[in-house]
CSV table of C-alpha atoms and ligand atoms in Angstrom, one decimal:
chain,number,residue,atom,x,y,z
A,30,UNK,CA,20.7,-10.8,-8.4
A,31,UNK,CA,22.5,-7.9,-6.9
A,32,UNK,CA,23.1,-7.9,-3.1
A,33,UNK,CA,21.9,-4.8,-1.3
A,34,UNK,CA,24.7,-2.5,0.1
A,35,UNK,CA,22.8,-1.7,3.3
A,36,UNK,CA,25.5,0.7,4.6
A,37,UNK,CA,25.2,2.7,1.4
A,38,UNK,CA,21.4,2.6,1.6
A,39,UNK,CA,21.4,3.9,5.1
A,40,UNK,CA,23.5,7.0,4.2
A,41,UNK,CA,20.6,8.1,2.1
A,42,UNK,CA,18.3,8.4,5.1
A,43,UNK,CA,19.1,11.3,7.4
A,44,UNK,CA,16.5,10.3,10.0
A,45,UNK,CA,18.4,7.2,10.8
A,46,UNK,CA,21.0,9.3,12.5
A,47,UNK,CA,18.5,10.5,15.2
A,48,UNK,CA,18.1,9.3,18.7
A,49,UNK,CA,14.9,8.4,20.5
A,50,UNK,CA,15.0,8.6,24.3
A,51,UNK,CA,18.8,8.8,24.1
A,52,UNK,CA,19.1,5.6,22.1
A,53,UNK,CA,19.8,5.2,18.4
A,54,UNK,CA,16.5,4.9,16.5
A,55,UNK,CA,15.7,1.4,15.3
A,56,UNK,CA,12.8,2.0,12.9
A,57,UNK,CA,10.7,-1.1,12.4
A,58,UNK,CA,7.3,0.4,11.5
A,59,UNK,CA,7.9,0.4,7.8
A,60,UNK,CA,4.6,-1.1,6.9
A,61,UNK,CA,2.9,2.0,8.4
A,62,UNK,CA,5.2,4.4,6.6
A,63,UNK,CA,8.7,4.1,5.2
A,64,UNK,CA,11.4,6.7,5.8
A,65,UNK,CA,12.4,9.1,3.1
A,66,UNK,CA,15.7,9.2,1.3
A,67,UNK,CA,17.6,12.4,0.8
A,68,UNK,CA,16.9,12.3,-3.0
A,69,UNK,CA,13.2,12.6,-2.2
A,70,UNK,CA,13.7,15.3,0.4
A,71,UNK,CA,15.9,17.2,-2.0
A,72,UNK,CA,13.3,16.9,-4.7
A,73,UNK,CA,10.6,18.4,-2.5
A,74,UNK,CA,13.0,21.2,-1.5
A,75,UNK,CA,13.9,21.8,-5.1
A,76,UNK,CA,10.3,21.9,-6.2
A,77,UNK,CA,9.5,24.7,-3.9
A,78,UNK,CA,12.7,26.6,-4.6
A,79,UNK,CA,12.6,26.4,-8.4
A,80,UNK,CA,9.4,25.0,-9.8
A,81,UNK,CA,6.3,25.9,-7.7
A,82,UNK,CA,3.3,26.7,-9.9
A,83,UNK,CA,-0.1,25.3,-10.6
A,84,UNK,CA,-0.1,22.7,-13.3
A,85,UNK,CA,-2.0,22.1,-16.6
A,86,UNK,CA,-3.1,25.7,-16.6
A,87,UNK,CA,-0.7,28.5,-17.1
A,88,UNK,CA,1.3,29.1,-20.2
A,89,UNK,CA,4.2,30.6,-18.2
A,90,UNK,CA,7.5,28.8,-17.8
A,91,UNK,CA,7.1,27.7,-14.2
A,92,UNK,CA,3.7,26.2,-14.9
A,93,UNK,CA,5.1,24.4,-17.9
A,94,UNK,CA,8.1,23.0,-16.0
A,95,UNK,CA,5.9,22.0,-13.0
A,96,UNK,CA,3.5,20.2,-15.3
A,97,UNK,CA,6.3,18.4,-17.1
A,98,UNK,CA,7.8,17.2,-13.8
A,99,UNK,CA,4.4,16.1,-12.5
A,100,UNK,CA,3.5,14.3,-15.7
A,101,UNK,CA,7.0,12.9,-15.8
A,102,UNK,CA,6.2,11.2,-12.5
A,103,UNK,CA,3.1,9.6,-14.1
A,104,UNK,CA,5.4,8.0,-16.7
A,105,UNK,CA,7.6,6.7,-13.8
A,106,UNK,CA,4.5,5.2,-12.1
A,107,UNK,CA,3.5,3.6,-15.4
A,108,UNK,CA,6.9,2.0,-15.7
A,109,UNK,CA,7.0,1.0,-12.0
A,110,UNK,CA,3.6,-0.9,-12.3
A,111,UNK,CA,4.3,-2.2,-15.8
A,112,UNK,CA,1.1,-0.5,-17.2
A,113,UNK,CA,0.7,-0.3,-20.9
A,114,UNK,CA,-0.4,3.3,-21.1
A,115,UNK,CA,0.2,6.4,-19.0
A,116,UNK,CA,-3.5,7.3,-19.2
A,117,UNK,CA,-4.1,4.2,-17.0
A,118,UNK,CA,-2.4,6.0,-14.0
A,119,UNK,CA,-4.6,8.2,-11.9
A,120,UNK,CA,-2.9,10.1,-9.1
A,121,UNK,CA,-4.6,9.9,-5.7
A,122,UNK,CA,-3.8,10.8,-2.1
A,123,UNK,CA,-2.9,7.1,-1.6
A,124,UNK,CA,-4.3,3.6,-1.5
A,125,UNK,CA,-7.4,4.6,0.4
A,126,UNK,CA,-8.4,7.3,-2.0
A,127,UNK,CA,-7.7,5.0,-5.0
A,128,UNK,CA,-10.0,2.3,-3.6
A,129,UNK,CA,-12.7,4.9,-2.8
A,130,UNK,CA,-12.3,6.1,-6.4
A,131,UNK,CA,-13.0,2.6,-7.7
A,132,UNK,CA,-16.0,2.1,-5.4
A,133,UNK,CA,-17.5,5.5,-6.3
A,134,UNK,CA,-16.5,5.8,-10.0
A,135,UNK,CA,-16.8,2.2,-11.1
A,136,UNK,CA,-19.1,0.8,-8.4
A,137,UNK,CA,-21.8,3.4,-8.6
A,138,UNK,CA,-21.9,3.1,-12.4
A,139,UNK,CA,-21.9,-0.7,-12.6
A,140,UNK,CA,-23.3,-2.2,-9.4
A,141,UNK,CA,-26.9,-2.9,-8.7
A,142,UNK,CA,-28.8,-4.2,-5.6
A,143,UNK,CA,-27.9,-7.9,-5.2
A,144,UNK,CA,-24.6,-7.7,-7.1
A,145,UNK,CA,-21.8,-9.3,-5.2
A,146,UNK,CA,-18.3,-8.2,-4.3
A,147,UNK,CA,-15.8,-10.7,-2.8
A,148,UNK,CA,-13.6,-9.2,-0.1
A,149,UNK,CA,-11.0,-11.2,1.8
A,150,UNK,CA,-11.0,-11.4,5.6
A,151,UNK,CA,-7.4,-10.1,5.6
A,152,UNK,CA,-8.2,-6.7,4.0
A,153,UNK,CA,-7.1,-3.4,5.4
A,154,UNK,CA,-10.2,-1.4,6.5
A,155,UNK,CA,-9.7,0.8,3.4
A,156,UNK,CA,-10.6,-2.2,1.2
A,157,UNK,CA,-13.6,-3.1,3.4
A,158,UNK,CA,-15.4,0.1,4.4
A,159,UNK,CA,-15.8,1.6,0.9
A,160,UNK,CA,-17.7,-1.6,-0.1
A,161,UNK,CA,-19.8,-1.5,3.1
A,162,UNK,CA,-20.8,2.0,2.3
A,163,UNK,CA,-21.9,0.9,-1.2
A,164,UNK,CA,-23.7,-2.1,0.4
A,165,UNK,CA,-25.7,0.3,2.6
A,166,UNK,CA,-26.5,2.7,-0.3
A,167,UNK,CA,-27.0,0.3,-3.2
A,168,UNK,CA,-27.8,-3.0,-1.6
A,169,UNK,CA,-24.8,-4.8,-3.0
A,170,UNK,CA,-23.7,-8.0,-1.1
A,171,UNK,CA,-20.2,-8.5,0.4
A,172,UNK,CA,-19.0,-12.1,0.5
A,173,UNK,CA,-16.0,-12.8,2.6
A,174,UNK,CA,-13.1,-14.9,1.3
A,175,UNK,CA,-11.9,-16.9,4.3
A,176,UNK,CA,-8.4,-17.2,5.7
A,177,UNK,CA,-6.9,-20.3,7.3
A,178,UNK,CA,-5.0,-20.6,10.6
A,179,UNK,CA,-1.7,-19.6,8.9
A,180,UNK,CA,-3.2,-16.4,7.6
A,181,UNK,CA,-3.4,-17.8,4.1
A,182,UNK,CA,-6.4,-17.2,1.8
A,183,UNK,CA,-8.6,-20.4,1.4
A,184,UNK,CA,-8.5,-20.8,-2.4
A,185,UNK,CA,-10.9,-23.7,-2.5
A,186,UNK,CA,-13.4,-21.6,-0.6
A,187,UNK,CA,-12.7,-18.7,-2.9
A,188,UNK,CA,-13.7,-20.7,-5.9
A,189,UNK,CA,-17.0,-21.6,-4.4
A,190,UNK,CA,-18.0,-18.0,-3.6
A,191,UNK,CA,-18.6,-16.9,-7.2
A,192,UNK,CA,-22.1,-16.6,-8.6
A,193,UNK,CA,-23.7,-14.9,-11.6
A,194,UNK,CA,-23.9,-11.8,-9.5
A,195,UNK,CA,-20.2,-11.6,-8.7
A,196,UNK,CA,-18.9,-8.4,-10.2
A,197,UNK,CA,-15.7,-7.7,-8.3
A,198,UNK,CA,-13.0,-9.3,-6.2
A,199,UNK,CA,-11.2,-6.9,-3.8
A,200,UNK,CA,-8.0,-8.3,-2.3
A,201,UNK,CA,-4.6,-7.1,-1.1
A,202,UNK,CA,-1.4,-8.3,-2.7
A,203,UNK,CA,0.4,-8.4,0.6
A,204,UNK,CA,-1.3,-8.3,4.0
A,205,UNK,CA,-0.2,-5.4,6.2
A,206,UNK,CA,-1.2,-7.2,9.4
A,207,UNK,CA,0.5,-10.6,8.8
A,208,UNK,CA,2.7,-10.1,5.7
A,209,UNK,CA,1.0,-12.9,3.7
A,210,UNK,CA,1.7,-12.6,0.0
A,211,UNK,CA,-1.4,-13.5,-1.9
A,212,UNK,CA,-1.4,-15.3,-5.3
A,213,UNK,CA,-3.1,-12.4,-7.0
A,214,UNK,CA,-2.4,-13.8,-10.5
A,215,UNK,CA,-4.4,-16.9,-9.7
A,216,UNK,CA,-7.1,-14.9,-8.0
A,217,UNK,CA,-7.4,-12.7,-11.1
A,218,UNK,CA,-7.6,-15.7,-13.4
A,219,UNK,CA,-10.4,-17.1,-11.3
A,220,UNK,CA,-12.3,-13.8,-11.1
A,221,UNK,CA,-12.0,-13.3,-14.9
A,222,UNK,CA,-13.3,-16.9,-15.5
A,223,UNK,CA,-16.4,-15.8,-13.8
A,224,UNK,CA,-16.7,-12.5,-15.6
A,225,UNK,CA,-15.7,-10.5,-12.5
A,226,UNK,CA,-13.1,-7.8,-12.2
A,227,UNK,CA,-10.3,-7.7,-9.7
A,228,UNK,CA,-9.0,-4.8,-7.6
A,229,UNK,CA,-5.7,-5.4,-6.0
A,230,UNK,CA,-4.5,-3.3,-3.0
A,231,UNK,CA,-0.8,-3.1,-3.6
A,232,UNK,CA,0.1,-0.8,-0.6
A,233,UNK,CA,2.4,-3.5,1.0
A,234,UNK,CA,3.5,-5.2,-2.2
A,235,UNK,CA,5.0,-2.3,-4.0
A,236,UNK,CA,7.8,-1.7,-1.4
A,237,UNK,CA,8.8,-5.4,-1.4
A,238,UNK,CA,8.6,-6.8,-4.9
A,239,UNK,CA,8.5,-5.9,-8.6
A,240,UNK,CA,4.9,-5.5,-9.6
A,241,UNK,CA,3.6,-6.0,-13.1
A,242,UNK,CA,-0.1,-5.2,-13.3
A,243,UNK,CA,-0.4,-6.8,-16.8
A,244,UNK,CA,1.3,-10.1,-15.7
A,245,UNK,CA,-1.0,-10.2,-12.7
A,246,UNK,CA,-4.1,-9.4,-14.8
A,247,UNK,CA,-5.2,-6.7,-12.4
A,248,UNK,CA,-8.1,-4.6,-13.5
A,249,UNK,CA,-7.3,-2.0,-10.8
A,250,UNK,CA,-4.2,-1.7,-8.7
A,251,UNK,CA,-3.7,0.8,-5.9
A,252,UNK,CA,-0.6,1.9,-3.9
A,253,UNK,CA,0.6,4.7,-1.6
A,254,UNK,CA,3.8,6.7,-2.1
A,255,UNK,CA,4.7,7.0,1.6
A,256,UNK,CA,5.2,3.2,1.9
A,257,UNK,CA,7.6,3.1,-1.1
A,258,UNK,CA,10.1,5.7,0.3
A,259,UNK,CA,8.0,8.6,-1.1
A,260,UNK,CA,6.1,11.5,0.5
A,261,UNK,CA,2.7,11.3,2.2
A,262,UNK,CA,-0.4,12.5,0.4
A,263,UNK,CA,0.3,10.9,-2.9
A,264,UNK,CA,-0.3,7.5,-4.4
A,265,UNK,CA,-1.9,6.1,-7.6
A,266,UNK,CA,-4.6,4.0,-9.0
A,267,UNK,CA,-3.9,1.9,-12.1
A,268,UNK,CA,-7.0,1.0,-14.0
A,269,UNK,CA,-7.4,-0.7,-17.4
A,270,UNK,CA,-8.0,2.1,-20.0
A,271,UNK,CA,-11.4,0.9,-21.1
A,272,UNK,CA,-12.6,0.6,-17.5
A,273,UNK,CA,-11.4,4.1,-16.6
A,274,UNK,CA,-13.0,5.5,-19.8
A,275,UNK,CA,-16.3,3.9,-18.9
A,276,UNK,CA,-16.2,5.2,-15.3
A,277,UNK,CA,-18.0,8.2,-13.9
A,278,UNK,CA,-16.0,11.0,-12.4
A,279,UNK,CA,-16.1,10.9,-8.6
A,280,UNK,CA,-15.2,14.4,-7.6
A,281,UNK,CA,-16.0,17.4,-9.8
A,282,UNK,CA,-14.1,20.6,-10.1
A,283,UNK,CA,-11.3,22.2,-12.0
A,284,UNK,CA,-8.8,20.2,-14.1
A,285,UNK,CA,-11.3,17.4,-14.7
A,286,UNK,CA,-13.5,19.1,-17.3
A,287,UNK,CA,-13.3,19.8,-21.0
A,288,UNK,CA,-16.1,22.4,-21.1
A,289,UNK,CA,-18.6,23.7,-18.5
A,290,UNK,CA,-21.9,25.3,-19.4
A,291,UNK,CA,-25.1,25.9,-17.5
A,292,UNK,CA,-27.0,25.7,-20.8
A,293,UNK,CA,-25.2,22.8,-22.5
A,294,UNK,CA,-24.0,20.9,-19.5
A,295,UNK,CA,-20.4,19.8,-18.8
A,296,UNK,CA,-18.1,17.5,-20.7
A,297,UNK,CA,-15.1,15.8,-19.0
A,298,UNK,CA,-11.4,15.8,-19.7
A,299,UNK,CA,-10.0,12.6,-21.1
A,300,UNK,CA,-8.6,10.0,-18.6
A,301,UNK,CA,-6.8,10.2,-16.3
A,302,UNK,CA,-7.6,13.9,-15.7
A,303,UNK,CA,-11.3,13.1,-15.5
A,304,UNK,CA,-10.5,11.7,-12.0
A,305,UNK,CA,-8.1,14.4,-10.9
A,306,UNK,CA,-10.3,17.3,-9.8
A,307,UNK,CA,-8.7,20.3,-8.3
A,308,UNK,CA,-5.1,21.2,-7.6
A,309,UNK,CA,-3.3,18.0,-6.8
A,310,UNK,CA,-0.4,17.3,-4.4
A,311,UNK,CA,2.1,18.6,-7.0
A,312,UNK,CA,5.3,18.6,-5.1
A,313,UNK,CA,4.5,15.2,-3.6
A,314,UNK,CA,3.7,13.9,-7.1
A,315,UNK,CA,7.0,15.1,-8.5
A,316,UNK,CA,8.8,13.6,-5.5
A,317,UNK,CA,7.0,10.3,-5.8
A,318,UNK,CA,8.9,10.1,-9.1
A,319,UNK,CA,12.1,10.6,-7.3
A,320,UNK,CA,11.2,7.9,-4.8
A,321,UNK,CA,10.5,5.4,-7.6
A,322,UNK,CA,13.8,6.4,-9.2
A,323,UNK,CA,15.5,5.6,-5.9
A,324,UNK,CA,13.8,2.3,-5.5
A,325,UNK,CA,14.6,1.3,-9.1
A,326,UNK,CA,18.2,2.3,-8.8
A,327,UNK,CA,18.6,0.5,-5.4
A,328,UNK,CA,16.9,-2.6,-6.9
A,329,UNK,CA,13.5,-3.9,-5.8
A,330,UNK,CA,14.7,-7.5,-6.1
A,331,UNK,CA,17.7,-6.8,-3.9
A,332,UNK,CA,15.4,-4.9,-1.4
A,333,UNK,CA,12.9,-7.8,-1.3
A,334,UNK,CA,15.6,-10.4,-0.8
A,335,UNK,CA,17.2,-8.4,2.0
A,336,UNK,CA,13.8,-8.0,3.8
A,337,UNK,CA,13.4,-11.8,3.5
A,338,UNK,CA,16.7,-12.2,5.3
A,339,UNK,CA,15.7,-9.7,8.0
A,340,UNK,CA,12.4,-11.5,8.5
A,341,UNK,CA,14.0,-14.9,8.8
A,342,UNK,CA,16.5,-13.6,11.4
A,343,UNK,CA,13.7,-11.9,13.4
A,344,UNK,CA,11.4,-14.9,13.1
A,345,UNK,CA,14.1,-17.2,14.5
A,346,UNK,CA,15.0,-14.7,17.2
A,347,UNK,CA,11.5,-14.2,18.6
A,348,UNK,CA,10.7,-18.0,18.3
A,349,UNK,CA,13.0,-18.5,21.3
A,350,UNK,CA,10.9,-16.2,23.5
A,351,UNK,CA,8.6,-18.1,25.9
A,352,UNK,CA,4.9,-17.5,25.4
A,353,UNK,CA,5.3,-15.5,22.2
A,354,UNK,CA,2.9,-16.5,19.4
A,355,UNK,CA,3.4,-15.5,15.8
A,356,UNK,CA,0.4,-14.6,13.8
A,357,UNK,CA,0.7,-15.2,10.1
A,358,UNK,CA,2.8,-18.1,9.3
A,359,UNK,CA,2.3,-18.2,5.6
A,360,UNK,CA,5.1,-19.9,3.6
A,361,UNK,CA,5.1,-16.8,1.3
A,362,UNK,CA,5.5,-13.6,3.4
A,363,UNK,CA,6.9,-10.1,3.0
A,364,UNK,CA,8.9,-8.4,5.8
A,365,UNK,CA,6.2,-8.3,8.4
A,366,UNK,CA,6.4,-10.0,11.8
A,367,UNK,CA,3.1,-9.9,13.9
A,368,UNK,CA,3.0,-11.5,17.3
A,369,UNK,CA,1.3,-11.5,20.7
A,370,UNK,CA,2.9,-12.4,24.1
A,371,UNK,CA,1.2,-14.3,26.9
A,372,UNK,CA,0.8,-12.0,29.9
A,373,UNK,CA,1.9,-8.8,28.2
A,374,UNK,CA,-0.4,-6.3,26.4
A,375,UNK,CA,0.8,-5.3,23.0
A,376,UNK,CA,0.4,-1.6,23.9
A,377,UNK,CA,2.7,-2.0,27.0
A,378,UNK,CA,5.3,-3.7,24.8
A,379,UNK,CA,5.1,-1.0,22.2
A,380,UNK,CA,5.5,1.8,24.8
A,381,UNK,CA,8.3,0.2,26.7
A,382,UNK,CA,10.3,-0.8,23.6
A,383,UNK,CA,10.0,2.7,22.3
A,384,UNK,CA,11.9,3.8,25.5
A,385,UNK,CA,14.7,1.6,24.2
A,386,UNK,CA,14.7,3.4,20.8
A,387,UNK,CA,12.8,0.7,18.9
A,388,UNK,CA,9.7,1.8,16.9
A,389,UNK,CA,7.2,-1.0,16.2
A,390,UNK,CA,3.5,-0.8,15.6
A,391,UNK,CA,0.9,-2.1,18.1
A,392,UNK,CA,-2.8,-2.3,17.6
A,393,UNK,CA,-5.3,-3.7,15.2
A,394,UNK,CA,-3.4,-2.5,12.1
A,395,UNK,CA,-6.7,-1.5,10.5
A,396,UNK,CA,-7.5,-5.2,10.0
A,397,UNK,CA,-10.0,-5.9,12.8
A,398,UNK,CA,-11.8,-8.7,11.0
A,399,UNK,CA,-8.5,-10.6,10.5
A,400,UNK,CA,-7.4,-10.1,14.1
A,401,UNK,CA,-10.9,-11.1,15.4
A,402,UNK,CA,-10.5,-14.5,13.7
A,403,UNK,CA,-7.4,-15.1,15.7
A,404,UNK,CA,-9.0,-14.1,18.9
A,405,UNK,CA,-7.0,-10.9,19.5
A,406,UNK,CA,-7.7,-7.2,19.2
A,407,UNK,CA,-4.1,-6.1,19.0
A,408,UNK,CA,-0.7,-7.4,18.0
A,409,UNK,CA,2.8,-6.1,18.0
A,410,UNK,CA,4.2,-5.7,14.5
A,411,UNK,CA,7.7,-5.2,13.4
A,412,UNK,CA,8.1,-4.6,9.7
A,413,UNK,CA,11.3,-4.2,7.7
A,414,UNK,CA,12.7,-2.0,4.9
A,415,UNK,CA,15.8,-1.7,2.8
A,416,UNK,CA,17.8,0.2,5.5
A,417,UNK,CA,17.3,-2.2,8.4
A,418,UNK,CA,20.2,-4.3,9.5
A,419,UNK,CA,20.7,-7.7,11.0
A,420,UNK,CA,22.2,-5.9,14.0
A,421,UNK,CA,19.0,-3.9,14.4
A,422,UNK,CA,17.0,-7.1,14.3
A,423,UNK,CA,19.1,-8.6,17.0
A,424,UNK,CA,18.8,-5.5,19.1
A,425,UNK,CA,15.0,-5.6,18.6
A,426,UNK,CA,14.8,-9.2,19.8
A,427,UNK,CA,17.0,-8.4,22.8
A,428,UNK,CA,14.9,-5.3,23.6
A,429,UNK,CA,11.8,-7.3,23.3
A,430,UNK,CA,13.0,-9.9,25.8
A,431,UNK,CA,13.9,-7.2,28.2
A,432,UNK,CA,10.5,-5.5,27.9
A,433,UNK,CA,8.7,-8.8,28.3
A,434,UNK,CA,10.7,-9.4,31.5
A,435,UNK,CA,9.6,-6.0,32.8
A,436,UNK,CA,5.8,-6.5,32.3
A,437,UNK,CA,5.4,-10.1,33.2
B,512,PMP,N1,-4.0,-1.2,2.3
B,512,PMP,C1,-2.9,-1.7,3.0
B,512,PMP,C2,-2.6,-3.2,2.8
B,512,PMP,C3,-2.2,-0.9,3.8
B,512,PMP,O1,-1.1,-1.4,4.5
B,512,PMP,C4,-2.5,0.4,4.0
B,512,PMP,C5,-1.7,1.4,4.9
B,512,PMP,N2,-1.5,0.8,6.2
B,512,PMP,C6,-3.6,0.9,3.3
B,512,PMP,C7,-4.3,0.1,2.4
B,512,PMP,C8,-4.0,2.3,3.3
B,512,PMP,O2,-3.0,3.1,2.8
B,512,PMP,P1,-3.1,4.7,2.9
B,512,PMP,O3,-3.4,5.0,4.4
B,512,PMP,O4,-1.8,5.2,2.5
B,512,PMP,O5,-4.2,5.2,2.1
């Protein structure tokens, strides 16, 4: 495997040159959003300078070129996820909208009162609340896949949760709160053995490892551009073709129809356009393609291996701090370090460490059910990306020790 040239990677990220409170920025909030390489910034700029037009409509040159660029990105997403067919890629605003599309497009068409959806306790709220909304409206039942004290899914319990009424398993590939990497392929096999489908939330996996939706056996797979070095406001849902074709449109409007008539009713465009009502985030869609090009050229395996090294260094560093408790000690983890400190509130640590130029996340990470199990309502979370260095990790640990000394 190639080794990441981190100094070279860093040169692609102009924001890394800025200072925060007079200190060099150390950005360790990558699980919330990753920074944007110059190639993506240039792509956005170029789009508005040269290409800007509405897509799929006009016959003029700009409309054609913008459409080709946007649809070209769909091919890149297809490649990135290992999907068989470009029609299986639906552009969305991100992971949240992708999951809501499954809940509304697939769920409403296929779920009845009493049907069961298995949702893990370590889900992001975006993979919990859409199912709760359906439970309220349709009377479906949510069954919770438990998590052990390391923050690992309890697979034995998982197997016992299935019944004839189980229609869907909704799990993340990587937990944003703890970094746990879930065995989604095994989870998918078990779901399929029981005739259920599986929706995988890949928001945290796509920046860290190569994803192959076919090898996983995912029926649906969701991710967000802004966590894979792309722009905000764009992401995608992968869905198996026959599932998408059998789904109801969720939002209605332009772009998603074949014909509209008050007398004869309306027919829909073929997938994926059936699910892409209205003018989409065109510039962001095009630039997502540039982000995936950047990730592929940099090498996702090298990025993942580097993040593993950063995580090891950070884990070792903070383990020497008195009264610090790590949450999420799974053997298989992505670059996420979540912890609480005796006698120091997470918020205070976050605010004070920001004064030293270090950006980490504090709070519930949109995973309140998981944190509740561990008896906390907030943690500090440092999360790593391709451009972070071992020196930054050491500086973070030193800053953390200083800050803890101040608040205790
Ligand atoms: N799932 C996971 C695991 C996440 O980390 C996030 C973002 N924190 C989301 C879903 C939601 O993604 P978005 O806000 O981009 O829709």
